[in-house]
Short mmCIF file of C-alpha atoms and ligand atoms in Angstrom, two decimals:
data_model
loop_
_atom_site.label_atom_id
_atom_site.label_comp_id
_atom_site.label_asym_id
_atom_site.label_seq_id
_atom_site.Cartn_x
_atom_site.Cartn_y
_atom_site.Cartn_z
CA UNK A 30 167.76 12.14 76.69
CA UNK A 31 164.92 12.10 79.17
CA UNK A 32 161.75 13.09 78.92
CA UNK A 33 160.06 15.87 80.33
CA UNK A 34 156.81 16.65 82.13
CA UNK A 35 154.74 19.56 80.31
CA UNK A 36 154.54 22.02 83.38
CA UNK A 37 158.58 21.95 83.56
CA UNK A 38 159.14 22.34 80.04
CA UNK A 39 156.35 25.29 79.94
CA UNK A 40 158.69 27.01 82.99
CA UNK A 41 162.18 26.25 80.49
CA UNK A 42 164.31 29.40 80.48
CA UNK A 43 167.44 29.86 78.56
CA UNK A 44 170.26 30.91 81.11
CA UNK A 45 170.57 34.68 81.36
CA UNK A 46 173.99 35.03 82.68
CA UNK A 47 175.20 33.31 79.83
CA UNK A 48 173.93 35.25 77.33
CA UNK A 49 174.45 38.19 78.38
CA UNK A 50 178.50 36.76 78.73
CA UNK A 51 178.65 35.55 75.06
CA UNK A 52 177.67 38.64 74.01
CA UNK A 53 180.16 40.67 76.15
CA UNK A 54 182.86 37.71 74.81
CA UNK A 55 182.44 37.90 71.09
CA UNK A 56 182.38 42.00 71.31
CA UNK A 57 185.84 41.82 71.30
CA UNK A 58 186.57 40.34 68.21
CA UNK A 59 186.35 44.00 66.48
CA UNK A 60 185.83 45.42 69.67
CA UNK A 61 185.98 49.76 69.45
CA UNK A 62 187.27 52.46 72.23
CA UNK A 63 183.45 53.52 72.50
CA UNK A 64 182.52 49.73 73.40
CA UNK A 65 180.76 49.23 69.88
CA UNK A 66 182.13 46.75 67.59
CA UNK A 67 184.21 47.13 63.73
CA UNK A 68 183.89 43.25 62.71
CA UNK A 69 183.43 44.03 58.39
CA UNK A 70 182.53 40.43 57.20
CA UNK A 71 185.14 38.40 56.09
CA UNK A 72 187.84 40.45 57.76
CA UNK A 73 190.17 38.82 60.26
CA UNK A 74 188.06 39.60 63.50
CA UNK A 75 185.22 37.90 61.26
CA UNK A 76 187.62 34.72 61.26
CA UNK A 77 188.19 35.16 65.14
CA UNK A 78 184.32 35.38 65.85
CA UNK A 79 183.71 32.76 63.55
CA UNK A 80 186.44 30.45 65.02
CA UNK A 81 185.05 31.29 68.29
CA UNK A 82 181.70 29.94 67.40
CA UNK A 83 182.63 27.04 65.18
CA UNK A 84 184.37 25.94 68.41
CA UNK A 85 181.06 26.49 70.94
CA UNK A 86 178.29 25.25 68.69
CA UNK A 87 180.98 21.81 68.63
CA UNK A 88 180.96 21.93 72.79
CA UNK A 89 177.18 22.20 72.60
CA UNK A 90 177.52 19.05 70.23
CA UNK A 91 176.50 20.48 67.13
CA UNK A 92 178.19 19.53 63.68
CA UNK A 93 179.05 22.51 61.85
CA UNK A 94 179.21 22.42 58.01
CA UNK A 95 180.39 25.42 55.86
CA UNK A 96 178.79 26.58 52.67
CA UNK A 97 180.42 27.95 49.09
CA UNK A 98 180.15 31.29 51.00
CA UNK A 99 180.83 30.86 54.16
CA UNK A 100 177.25 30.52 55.79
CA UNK A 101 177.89 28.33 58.65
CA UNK A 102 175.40 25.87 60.42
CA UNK A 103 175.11 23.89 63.28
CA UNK A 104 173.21 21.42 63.04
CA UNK A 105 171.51 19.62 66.59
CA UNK A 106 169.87 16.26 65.66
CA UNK A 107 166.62 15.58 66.85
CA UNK A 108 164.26 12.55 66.94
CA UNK A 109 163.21 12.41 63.27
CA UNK A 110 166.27 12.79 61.13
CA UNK A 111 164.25 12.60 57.97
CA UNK A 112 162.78 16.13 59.14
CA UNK A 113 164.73 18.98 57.44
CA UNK A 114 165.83 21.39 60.67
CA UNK A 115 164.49 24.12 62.07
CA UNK A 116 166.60 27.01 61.30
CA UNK A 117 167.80 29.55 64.22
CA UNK A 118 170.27 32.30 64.11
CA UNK A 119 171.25 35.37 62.46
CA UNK A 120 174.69 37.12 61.75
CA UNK A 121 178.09 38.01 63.13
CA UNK A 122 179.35 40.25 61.08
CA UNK A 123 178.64 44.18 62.07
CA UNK A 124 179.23 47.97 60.18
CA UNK A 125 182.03 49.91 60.35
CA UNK A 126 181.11 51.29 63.47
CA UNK A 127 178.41 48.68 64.61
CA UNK A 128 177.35 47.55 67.96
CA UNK A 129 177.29 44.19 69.59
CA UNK A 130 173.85 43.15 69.42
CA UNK A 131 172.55 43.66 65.69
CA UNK A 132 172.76 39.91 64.24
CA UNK A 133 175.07 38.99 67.23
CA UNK A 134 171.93 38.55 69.65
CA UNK A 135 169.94 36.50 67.12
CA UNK A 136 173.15 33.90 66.38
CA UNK A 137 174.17 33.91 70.31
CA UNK A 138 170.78 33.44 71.43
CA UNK A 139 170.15 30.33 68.92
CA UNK A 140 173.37 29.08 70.97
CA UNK A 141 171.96 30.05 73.66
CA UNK A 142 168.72 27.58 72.97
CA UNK A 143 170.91 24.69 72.18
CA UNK A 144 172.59 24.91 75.67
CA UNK A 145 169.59 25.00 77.41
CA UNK A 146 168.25 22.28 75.76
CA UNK A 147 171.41 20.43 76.19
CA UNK A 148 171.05 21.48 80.03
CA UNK A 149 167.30 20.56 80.27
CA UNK A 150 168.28 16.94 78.26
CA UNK A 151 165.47 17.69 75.94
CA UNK A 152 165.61 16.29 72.47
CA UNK A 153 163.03 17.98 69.70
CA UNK A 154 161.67 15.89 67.29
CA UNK A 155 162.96 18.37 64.59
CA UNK A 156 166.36 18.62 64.64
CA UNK A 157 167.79 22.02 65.06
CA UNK A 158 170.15 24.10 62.93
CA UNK A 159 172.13 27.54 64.56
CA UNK A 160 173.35 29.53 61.62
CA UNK A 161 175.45 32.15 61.12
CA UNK A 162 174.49 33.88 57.62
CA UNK A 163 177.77 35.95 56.00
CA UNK A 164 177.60 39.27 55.24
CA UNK A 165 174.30 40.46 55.80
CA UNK A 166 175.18 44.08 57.13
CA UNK A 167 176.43 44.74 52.94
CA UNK A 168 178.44 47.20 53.76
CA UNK A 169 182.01 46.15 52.77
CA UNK A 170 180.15 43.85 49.92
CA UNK A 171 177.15 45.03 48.60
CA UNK A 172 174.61 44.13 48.49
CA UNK A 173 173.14 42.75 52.13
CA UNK A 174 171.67 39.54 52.98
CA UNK A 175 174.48 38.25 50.50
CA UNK A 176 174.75 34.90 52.35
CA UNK A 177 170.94 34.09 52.10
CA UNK A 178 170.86 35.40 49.20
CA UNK A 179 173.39 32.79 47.35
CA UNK A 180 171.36 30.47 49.58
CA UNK A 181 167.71 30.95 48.42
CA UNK A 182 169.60 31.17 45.04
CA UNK A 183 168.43 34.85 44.66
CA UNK A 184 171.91 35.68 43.42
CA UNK A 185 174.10 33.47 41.04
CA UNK A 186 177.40 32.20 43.26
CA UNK A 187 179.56 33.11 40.35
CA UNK A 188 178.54 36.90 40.40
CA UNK A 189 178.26 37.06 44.83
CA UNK A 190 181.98 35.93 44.61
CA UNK A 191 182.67 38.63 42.01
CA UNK A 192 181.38 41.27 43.98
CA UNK A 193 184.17 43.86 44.95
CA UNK A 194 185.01 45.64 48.11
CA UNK A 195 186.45 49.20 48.27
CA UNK A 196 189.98 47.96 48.16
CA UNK A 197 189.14 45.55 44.53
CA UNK A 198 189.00 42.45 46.80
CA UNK A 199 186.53 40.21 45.64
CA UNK A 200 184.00 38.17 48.04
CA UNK A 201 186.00 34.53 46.32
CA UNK A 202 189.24 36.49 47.14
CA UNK A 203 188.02 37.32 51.00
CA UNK A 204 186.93 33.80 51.92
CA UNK A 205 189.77 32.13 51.25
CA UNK A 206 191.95 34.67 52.80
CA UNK A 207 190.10 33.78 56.13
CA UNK A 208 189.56 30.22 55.34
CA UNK A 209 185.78 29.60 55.18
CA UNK A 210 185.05 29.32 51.52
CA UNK A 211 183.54 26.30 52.46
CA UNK A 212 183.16 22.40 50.62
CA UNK A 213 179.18 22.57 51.23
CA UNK A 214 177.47 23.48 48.02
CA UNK A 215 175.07 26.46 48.22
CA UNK A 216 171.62 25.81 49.33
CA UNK A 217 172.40 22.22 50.36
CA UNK A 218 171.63 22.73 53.71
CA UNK A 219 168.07 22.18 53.90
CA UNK A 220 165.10 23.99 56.18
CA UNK A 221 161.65 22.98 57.51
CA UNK A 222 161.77 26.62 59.06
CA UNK A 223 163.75 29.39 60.06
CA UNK A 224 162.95 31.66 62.71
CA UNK A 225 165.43 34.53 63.52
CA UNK A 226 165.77 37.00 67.19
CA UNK A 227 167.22 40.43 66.68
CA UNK A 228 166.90 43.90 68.27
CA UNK A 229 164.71 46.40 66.81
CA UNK A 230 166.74 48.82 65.15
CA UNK A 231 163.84 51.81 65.66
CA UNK A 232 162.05 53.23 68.86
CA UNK A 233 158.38 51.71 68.55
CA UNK A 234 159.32 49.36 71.28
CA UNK A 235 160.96 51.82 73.75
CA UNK A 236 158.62 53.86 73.00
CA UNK A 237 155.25 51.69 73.96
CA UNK A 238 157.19 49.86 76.97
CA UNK A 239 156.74 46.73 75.17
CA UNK A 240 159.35 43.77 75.67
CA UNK A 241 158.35 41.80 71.96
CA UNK A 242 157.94 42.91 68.69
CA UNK A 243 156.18 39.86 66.86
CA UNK A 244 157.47 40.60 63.08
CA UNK A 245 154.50 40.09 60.77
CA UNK A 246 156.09 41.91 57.54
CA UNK A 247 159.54 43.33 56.48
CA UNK A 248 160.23 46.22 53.89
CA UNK A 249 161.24 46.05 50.59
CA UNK A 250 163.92 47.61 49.54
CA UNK A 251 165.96 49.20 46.45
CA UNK A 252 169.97 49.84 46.48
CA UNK A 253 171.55 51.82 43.68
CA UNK A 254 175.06 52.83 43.15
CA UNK A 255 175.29 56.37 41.00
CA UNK A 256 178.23 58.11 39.06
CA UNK A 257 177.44 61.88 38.32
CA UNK A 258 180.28 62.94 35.11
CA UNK A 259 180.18 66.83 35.07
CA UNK A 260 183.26 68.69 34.02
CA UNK A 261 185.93 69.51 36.32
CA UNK A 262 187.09 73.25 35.61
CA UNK A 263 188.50 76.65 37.39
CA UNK A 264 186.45 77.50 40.40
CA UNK A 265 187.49 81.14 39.95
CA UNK A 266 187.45 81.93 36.51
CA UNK A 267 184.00 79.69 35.40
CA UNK A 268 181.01 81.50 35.39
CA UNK A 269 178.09 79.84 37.26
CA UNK A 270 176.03 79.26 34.09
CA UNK A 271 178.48 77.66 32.40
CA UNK A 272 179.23 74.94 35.14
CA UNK A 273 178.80 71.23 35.51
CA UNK A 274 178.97 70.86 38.64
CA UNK A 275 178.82 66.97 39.88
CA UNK A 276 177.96 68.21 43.49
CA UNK A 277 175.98 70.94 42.97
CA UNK A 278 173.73 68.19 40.99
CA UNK A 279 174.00 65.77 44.08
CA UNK A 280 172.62 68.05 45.92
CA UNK A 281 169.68 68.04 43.79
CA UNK A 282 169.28 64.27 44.30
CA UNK A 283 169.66 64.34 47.84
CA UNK A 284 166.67 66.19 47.93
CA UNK A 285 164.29 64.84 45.10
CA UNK A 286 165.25 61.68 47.07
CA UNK A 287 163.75 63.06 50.20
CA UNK A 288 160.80 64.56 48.78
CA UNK A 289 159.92 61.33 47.47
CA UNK A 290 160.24 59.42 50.77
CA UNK A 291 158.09 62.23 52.57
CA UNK A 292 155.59 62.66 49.56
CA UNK A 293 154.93 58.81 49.68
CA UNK A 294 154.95 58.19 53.34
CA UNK A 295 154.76 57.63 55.88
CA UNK A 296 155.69 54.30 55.29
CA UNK A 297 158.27 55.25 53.09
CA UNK A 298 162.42 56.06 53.61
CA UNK A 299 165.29 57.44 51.45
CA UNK A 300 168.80 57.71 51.67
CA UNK A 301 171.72 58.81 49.99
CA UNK A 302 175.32 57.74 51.50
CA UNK A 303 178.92 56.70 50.65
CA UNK A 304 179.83 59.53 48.81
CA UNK A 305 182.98 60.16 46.57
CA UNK A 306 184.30 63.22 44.85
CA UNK A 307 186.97 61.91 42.39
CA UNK A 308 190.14 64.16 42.68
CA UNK A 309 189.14 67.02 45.23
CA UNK A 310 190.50 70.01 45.34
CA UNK A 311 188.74 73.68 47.18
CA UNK A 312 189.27 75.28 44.23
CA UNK A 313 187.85 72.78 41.02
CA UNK A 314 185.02 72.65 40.25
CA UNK A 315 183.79 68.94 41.33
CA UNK A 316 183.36 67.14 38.12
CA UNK A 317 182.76 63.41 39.12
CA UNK A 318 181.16 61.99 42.28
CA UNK A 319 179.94 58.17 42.89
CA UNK A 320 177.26 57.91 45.83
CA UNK A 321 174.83 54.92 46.96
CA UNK A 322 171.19 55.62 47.57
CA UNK A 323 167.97 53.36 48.80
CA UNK A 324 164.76 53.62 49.07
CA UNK A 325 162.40 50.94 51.71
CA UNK A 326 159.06 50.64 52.04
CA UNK A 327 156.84 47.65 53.26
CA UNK A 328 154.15 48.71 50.37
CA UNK A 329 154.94 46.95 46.98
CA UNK A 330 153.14 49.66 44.79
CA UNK A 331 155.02 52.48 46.30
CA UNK A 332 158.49 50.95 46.13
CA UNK A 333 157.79 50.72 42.35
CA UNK A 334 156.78 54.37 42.55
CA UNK A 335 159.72 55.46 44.56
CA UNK A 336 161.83 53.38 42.09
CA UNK A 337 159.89 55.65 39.06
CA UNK A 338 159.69 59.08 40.74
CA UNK A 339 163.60 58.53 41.52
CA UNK A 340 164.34 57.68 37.96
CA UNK A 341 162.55 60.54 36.37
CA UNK A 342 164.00 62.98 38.73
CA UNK A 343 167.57 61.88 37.84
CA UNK A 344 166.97 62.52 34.14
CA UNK A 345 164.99 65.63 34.82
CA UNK A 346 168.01 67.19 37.03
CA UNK A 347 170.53 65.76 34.56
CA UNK A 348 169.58 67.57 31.95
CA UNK A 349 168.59 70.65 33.51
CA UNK A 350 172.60 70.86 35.07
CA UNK A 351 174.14 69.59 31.82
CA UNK A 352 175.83 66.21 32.91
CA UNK A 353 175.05 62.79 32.72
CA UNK A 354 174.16 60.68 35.42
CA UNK A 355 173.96 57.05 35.42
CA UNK A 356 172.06 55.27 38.05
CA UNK A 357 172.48 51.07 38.55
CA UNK A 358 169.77 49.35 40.72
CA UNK A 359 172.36 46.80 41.90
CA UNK A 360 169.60 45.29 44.45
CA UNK A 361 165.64 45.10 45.04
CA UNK A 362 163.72 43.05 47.41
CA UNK A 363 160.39 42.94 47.76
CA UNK A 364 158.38 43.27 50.66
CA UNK A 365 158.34 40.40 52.69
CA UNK A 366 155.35 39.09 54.91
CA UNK A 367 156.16 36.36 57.04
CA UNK A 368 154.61 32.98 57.92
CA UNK A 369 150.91 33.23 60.08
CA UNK A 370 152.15 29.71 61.76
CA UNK A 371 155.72 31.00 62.51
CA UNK A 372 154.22 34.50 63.59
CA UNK A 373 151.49 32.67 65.64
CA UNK A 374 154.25 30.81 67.50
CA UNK A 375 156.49 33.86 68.62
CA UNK A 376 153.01 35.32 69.98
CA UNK A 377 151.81 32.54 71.68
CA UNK A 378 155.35 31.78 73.59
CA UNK A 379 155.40 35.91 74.15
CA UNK A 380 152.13 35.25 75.48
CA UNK A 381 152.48 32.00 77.70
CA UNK A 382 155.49 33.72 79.68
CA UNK A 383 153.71 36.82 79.76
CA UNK A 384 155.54 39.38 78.01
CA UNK A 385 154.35 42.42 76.66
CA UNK A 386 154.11 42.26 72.25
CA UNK A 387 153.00 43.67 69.37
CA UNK A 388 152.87 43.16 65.59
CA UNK A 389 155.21 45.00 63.46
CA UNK A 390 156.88 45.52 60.39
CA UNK A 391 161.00 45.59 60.18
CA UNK A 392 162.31 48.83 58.79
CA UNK A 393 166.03 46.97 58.64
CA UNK A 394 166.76 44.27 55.94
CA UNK A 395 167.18 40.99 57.65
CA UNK A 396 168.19 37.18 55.96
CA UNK A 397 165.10 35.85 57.12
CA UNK A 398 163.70 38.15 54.56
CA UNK A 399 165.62 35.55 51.93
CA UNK A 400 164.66 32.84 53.98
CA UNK A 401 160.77 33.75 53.93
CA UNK A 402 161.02 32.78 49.88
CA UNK A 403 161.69 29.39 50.63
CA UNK A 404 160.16 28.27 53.94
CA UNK A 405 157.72 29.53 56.97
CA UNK A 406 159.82 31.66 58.39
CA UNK A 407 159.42 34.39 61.28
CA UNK A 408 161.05 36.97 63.52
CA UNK A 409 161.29 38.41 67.17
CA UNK A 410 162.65 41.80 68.26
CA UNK A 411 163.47 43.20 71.43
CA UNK A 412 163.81 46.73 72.33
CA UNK A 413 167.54 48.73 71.96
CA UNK A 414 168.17 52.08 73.60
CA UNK A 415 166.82 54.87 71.70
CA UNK A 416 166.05 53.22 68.97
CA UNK A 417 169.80 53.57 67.83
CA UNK A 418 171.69 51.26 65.85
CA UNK A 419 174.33 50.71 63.12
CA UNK A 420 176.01 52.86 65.73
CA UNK A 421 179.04 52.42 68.59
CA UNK A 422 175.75 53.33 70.87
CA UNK A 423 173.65 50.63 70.11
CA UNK A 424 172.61 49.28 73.63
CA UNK A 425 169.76 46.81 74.54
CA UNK A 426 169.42 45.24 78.21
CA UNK A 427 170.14 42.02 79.42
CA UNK A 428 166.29 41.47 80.47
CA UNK A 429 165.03 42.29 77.15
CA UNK A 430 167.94 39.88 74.95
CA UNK A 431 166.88 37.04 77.95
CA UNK A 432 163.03 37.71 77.33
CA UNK A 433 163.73 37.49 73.55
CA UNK A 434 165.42 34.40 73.86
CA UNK A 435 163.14 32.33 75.97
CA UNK A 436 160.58 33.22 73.33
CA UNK A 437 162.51 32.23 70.94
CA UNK A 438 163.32 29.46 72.73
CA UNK A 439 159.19 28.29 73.12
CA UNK A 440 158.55 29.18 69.91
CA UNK A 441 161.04 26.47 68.77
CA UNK A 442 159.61 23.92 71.23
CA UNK A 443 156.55 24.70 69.45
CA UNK A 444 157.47 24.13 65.88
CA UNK A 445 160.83 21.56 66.66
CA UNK A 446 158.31 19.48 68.55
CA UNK A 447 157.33 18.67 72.15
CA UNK A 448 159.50 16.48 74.32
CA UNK A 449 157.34 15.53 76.58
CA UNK A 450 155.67 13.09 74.03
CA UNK A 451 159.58 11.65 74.27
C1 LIG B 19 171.15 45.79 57.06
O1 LIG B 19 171.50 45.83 58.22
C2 LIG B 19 170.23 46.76 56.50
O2 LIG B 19 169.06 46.79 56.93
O3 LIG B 19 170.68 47.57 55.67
MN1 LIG B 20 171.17 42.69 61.52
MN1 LIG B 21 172.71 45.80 60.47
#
């Protein structure tokens, strides 16, 4: 490879166009009617994206090894292969009704950097590694992040592959039904790094008319999965005092789980979701409902007291209503504060090409977050439309996912090592 004169590789842009076209490609593995994208991980479009980019990281002359989960990486050398690479990517794999940029920019752009270093014939003294992490989004597998997870050994394999979906299929079960339960032991792939591009996900952004969000910290978070047993009975003939009524107490923890959020923000969020009622019918009396609920907050001391306030409300409304309600934290994360020399990087290349950026803190969970427990790690966001996402909707412009990029592109020149000293 040749070597390259500082002032051209301080003008090095990725190539635009061909972003922007990867992105429009892979949205139709999963693509929907309202141009969003349904790709659950580890479903067949999964396969079809992943096939797709096993086969261009190979073209861009990467070697792509497979993990015990399915974590892929693709791995550029560089000049010093007794350097551990500097991770890039993000995932593939979107919600049920997802759009084509969460995770999706972050891998495509790592691609992205590859080709136009391959263009550019630069070599970085670290080598590089693209990844594509599985399952992060959590929502047919709980929890998210699963593939970092396994990775940074936060989870035990044996109980990630155990996890069930709706349908009883296990995670195990799901990779070999696609074919990328891979030969690569978990966590052999090692990092010096990782840094990790992705939209926003909120409005701040939009909102200021900034172009790059320099991630400093990243929420914690809690997931629990409940079960509420009342008593099913005659909706007619049961008097309201005598009820247990599994909704009617739902409702309860809907609320006490929104009052919490508001009491200990603002820098605090709730949700309750993915509800069941177990055998509905208008007129019984709903006596058993399953729900998921979360709480995130970038503050350590007030996820514990989220995690408290939730706990004691649950027994408090359980006994008031008569029914038992059991509540499994299947997840926690703590807040995660990323790396001053990774951070320092994504704001001095934001800087040097002279885009507008700011610090901030990720509301969404990200495998960085995972990654931040084992190496420096950082992140870059760009703006989306509205601030929407985990929606059809989600929209971010071409400008903004090709300013991301070339900063994410300098910032690995940075930290991979210059070329010109080739
Ligand atoms: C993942 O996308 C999450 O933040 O829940
Ligand atoms: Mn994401
Ligand atoms: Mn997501």
């Amino acid at each position: 490879m040749t070597a390259l004169s500082t002032p051209a590789l301080s003008n090095l842009q990725i190539n635009a166009d061909r972003l922007w076209s990867t992105i429009l490609e892979t949205a139709q593995f999963g693509g929907t009617p309202k141009g969003g994208v349904k790709r659950l991980t580890l479903s067949e479009e999964d396969r079809q994206v992943r096939d797709w980019f096993r086969a261009a990281c190979e073209a861009a002359g990467c070697t792509v090894s497979v993990d015990a989960l399915g974590n892929m990486f693709a791995l550029r050398p560089g000049r010093d292969a007794s350097k551990a690479p500097l991770g890039i990517g993000s995932h593939l794999d979107t919600q049920p009704t997802g759009g084509k940029f969460d995770g999706i920019l972050g891998t495509l752009a790592a691609l992205e950097v590859v080709r136009a270093l391959n263009d550019a014939g630069i070599e970085t003294d670290t080598p590089l590694c693209v990844v594509n992490w599985t399952n992060e989004e959590g929502s047919r597998f709980a929890p998210a992040m699963m593939g970092s997870a396994g990775h940074v050994a936060d989870l035990p394999l044996a109980e990630i592959l155990a996890r069930t979906d709706a349908e009883g299929v296990s995670v195990g079960e799901a990779l070999d039904a696609i074919g990328y339960r891979g030969e690569v032991p978990l966590g052999t792939q090692k990092f010096s790094g990782f840094l990790e591009l992705h939209i926003e996900q909120g409005p701040i952004l939009e909102a200021e008319n900034l172009t790059i969000g320099v991630v400093e910290h990243g929420q914690g978070i809690i997931w629990y999965n409940g079960r509420i047993t009342g008593f099913e009975s005659h909706a007619g003939s049961t008097p309201m005092h005598l009820r247990k009524d599994a909704l009617a107490t739902l409702s309860e923890i809907v609320l006490a789980v929104e009052k919490l959020a508001v009491d200990l923000g603002p820098n605090a969020v709730g949700t309750v979701a993915d509800i069941t009622i177990a055998r509905q019918s208008r007129n019984v009396i709903p006596g058993e409902i399953t729900f998921a609920t979360e709480f995130r907050t970038p503050d350590a001391g007030i996820l514990e007291a989220l995690d408290k306030g939730l706990q004691a409300a649950v027994v408090r409304i359980a006994q008031k209503r008569k029914v038992s309600v059991q509540l499994d934290t299947i997840w926690r994360k703590e807040p995660t504060h990323f790396d001053p020399k990774v951070t320092g990087a994504v704001a001095a290349a934001a800087q040097k090409l002279g885009l507008s950026h700011r610090p901030m803190v990720s509301g969404a969970g990200h495998d960085s977050f995972h990654l931040a427990t084992i190496v420096p790690t950082g992140m870059i966001f760009v703006p989306c439309k509205d601030g929407v996402s985990h929606n059809e909707l989600e929209s971010a412009t071409k400008d903004d996912c090709a300013a991301g990029a070339n900063v994410l592109l300098h910032a690995v020149l940075a930290l991979a090592g210059d070329a010109a000293k080739a």
